[in-house]
Amino acid sequence: MTSRLSVRDLSLHFGGIQVLDSVGLAVEPDTIVGLVGPNGAGKTSLFNCISGHYRPTSGSILVDGVPTLHRPPHRMAELGLSRTFQHPALQLDASVLDNVLIGAHTRLRGGALSWALRLPFTISGERRARQRAGELLDHLGLAGVADRPAGSLAHGLHKRVELARALLSEPRLLLLDEPAGGLPHAEVEQLIETIRAIRTEFGLTIVIVEHHMGLISALTDRVVVLVQGRKLLEGTALEAQRHPLVVEAYLGRTAA
Amino acid sequence: MTTTGTPSPGATRVGPARRPASAPLRVLTVVALVAGVIAIALIPLSATPYTNYQLSVVAAFAVAILGLNIVSGYAGQISLGQSAFMGLGAYAAAFGVTHGWPVVASFLLAALLPAVVGLVVAIPAVRLRGNALATVTIILPILAVPLAKRFSDITGGSEGLNVDWMHAPAGVGLDDDQWRYYVVVAIAAVLFLLGRNIVVGRIGRAFAVVRTNEAVASAMGISAHRYKVLAFTIASFYGGAAGFLYVAVVQFASPDLPNFLVAINMLAALVIGGFASLWGSVVAGFFYVYVPVFAGAVDPSRTNIFYGAALLLVLFIVPGGVSGGVSRLVRLLVGRLFGRRPPARDDDALTDPQPITSTQQDTAVPDASPDGLRSSVGPRKEVP
């Protein structure tokens, strides 16, 4: 069985700075993998390589066995990959629903002419997309704010809107970049439940970058620890937390 | 299955509402639309021929500015070349007319030729951003004027091309000015309807996300490059169609139309009318045509002062332009009259934000590119 995501020997330089150094990673279908490490370890850069936004210096990435290195980022969605961003990137003046509907882009067909003429398939497609978006918003507890401008929502809700947008593209592989970042404790508990539920319901494979160890322990099957662009170790969340090198990487030598 | 512990009370709201609109606001919009259509239909019957002429020119420029709005307002790519496409459309229409082409064929030539030119220019040009793109587009009108003068066999040189067409058919009972008004306004209305369909659906959402965040666009499977080219091509098509309408009214195509001052004034009028708003394009059309008229009543050289003052007013007081300001005002008034602010929905738990609101200061920056993921940064060029 091919891995849903396979990263091999991946290196990334920005000028003289080595951001990623021979990182390898395999994510099996229907698993949740956590990507942890101190700030600047290269976690988000690895995400950006996987989603095609950064072009790695060397190495290879395969999604369901398909090499993706020479794909532009906008052609990753058709492989069933979607992602959220560390800092929610929404159109603040557009409604929550409109923000989420962007996720339906690859699910809708037809060019400018078909849409200008409102050909029947564009109307039915739009209706289905809105239906689906409504269900997702409902699912994520956002139904009541669907028509409000995204900019009027609290930060925690922005993250949910991003999640709904990513889910609307019906991905098989979902990259979540710090979904719990900036959320208070109670919301994190809720988020854990949400991620669990969507994973089962949509049959998702998920890679999570997160600092919140509670969330990582609760959700992930495996954890990959990155430190200074290198993979330090791979194991369960518990193994990772206990490993002396991880403790050292997070807290410094003396604390260990 | 509700997963977040905040079960939603009613059915999910998946209505067609693109923006928050309360019931009274919707009624008001429908009433205003119906009244507007009736007024548009009746005005030319009692107005002077000169007023009909002016209003027809407004419709032509509104179409050109709608095109500009699609590329600059909706897709966020500033173009200073729109007048070149309008000029090209005008010459193409005049060419068709003088060669005895059927009207429909002249229209297609007038709209499609600029669209093709726009497409060819856009493919390399939209790789540039912001000021660089604007600077490149300004070359179009700067080239167009001397070209129009140089190829005088086709264009009539500095004199321009006079045409004599678009007369009211016998038996309709309309004068030429009335007939032209109806033809031009009807074509403009169809073009606005098509434009509206483009900006509200899949294509419009793609334009908006390309404007606000290209990294998100690509993550959602949207090629920023392709949609910028598309927006530019549609803008050129509308510019050309507007050139056709202009020649239908003015009966004249000349090198004065593709002038770059015309393009700059159209952009200024659009900012004043309202970016990314269909009404904004209509307001801009009126502004473009009538400001020189009013300014001319004082002193013909005062047009630019009027433009400057209006621009400053808009930028400082109503950033959404006239259309944005009016719609905000209407919302406010409706809210006052009906006792609640239309955008607020108090029928669910989430409207009163949870305590998290206060903990987050960084909500002020989410519009910025994620993770410094600006496409100018990083080892990969945006979309080959």
Coordinates of C-alpha atoms in Angstrom, one line a residue, chain B residues 19 37 39 48 77 87 107 109 115 135 143 153 155 190 224 238 259 265 305 336 344 361 372:
Chain B
R19 CA -23.7 39.7 2.0
V37 CA -35.8 50.3 -14.6
A39 CA -37.1 55.6 -14.9
T48 CA -33.8 66.7 -24.6
Q77 CA -4.6 44.3 -10.8
G87 CA -10.3 53.1 -28.5
F107 CA -20.0 44.4 -32.4
L109 CA -15.1 42.6 -34.0
A115 CA -10.1 40.9 -25.9
T135 CA 3.3 51.1 -15.5
L143 CA 1.3 53.5 -28.0
D153 CA -5.8 54.5 -44.0
T155 CA -8.2 55.1 -38.7
V190 CA -26.9 42.8 -20.7
A224 CA -3.3 33.3 -9.7
Y238 CA -15.7 45.1 -22.0
N259 CA -5.6 58.7 -24.7
N265 CA -9.7 59.4 -15.4
I305 CA -9.4 69.9 -9.5
R336 CA -32.4 52.6 12.7
A344 CA -26.1 41.4 13.4
Q361 CA -4.5 40.9 19.3
G372 CA 5.9 35.4 5.2

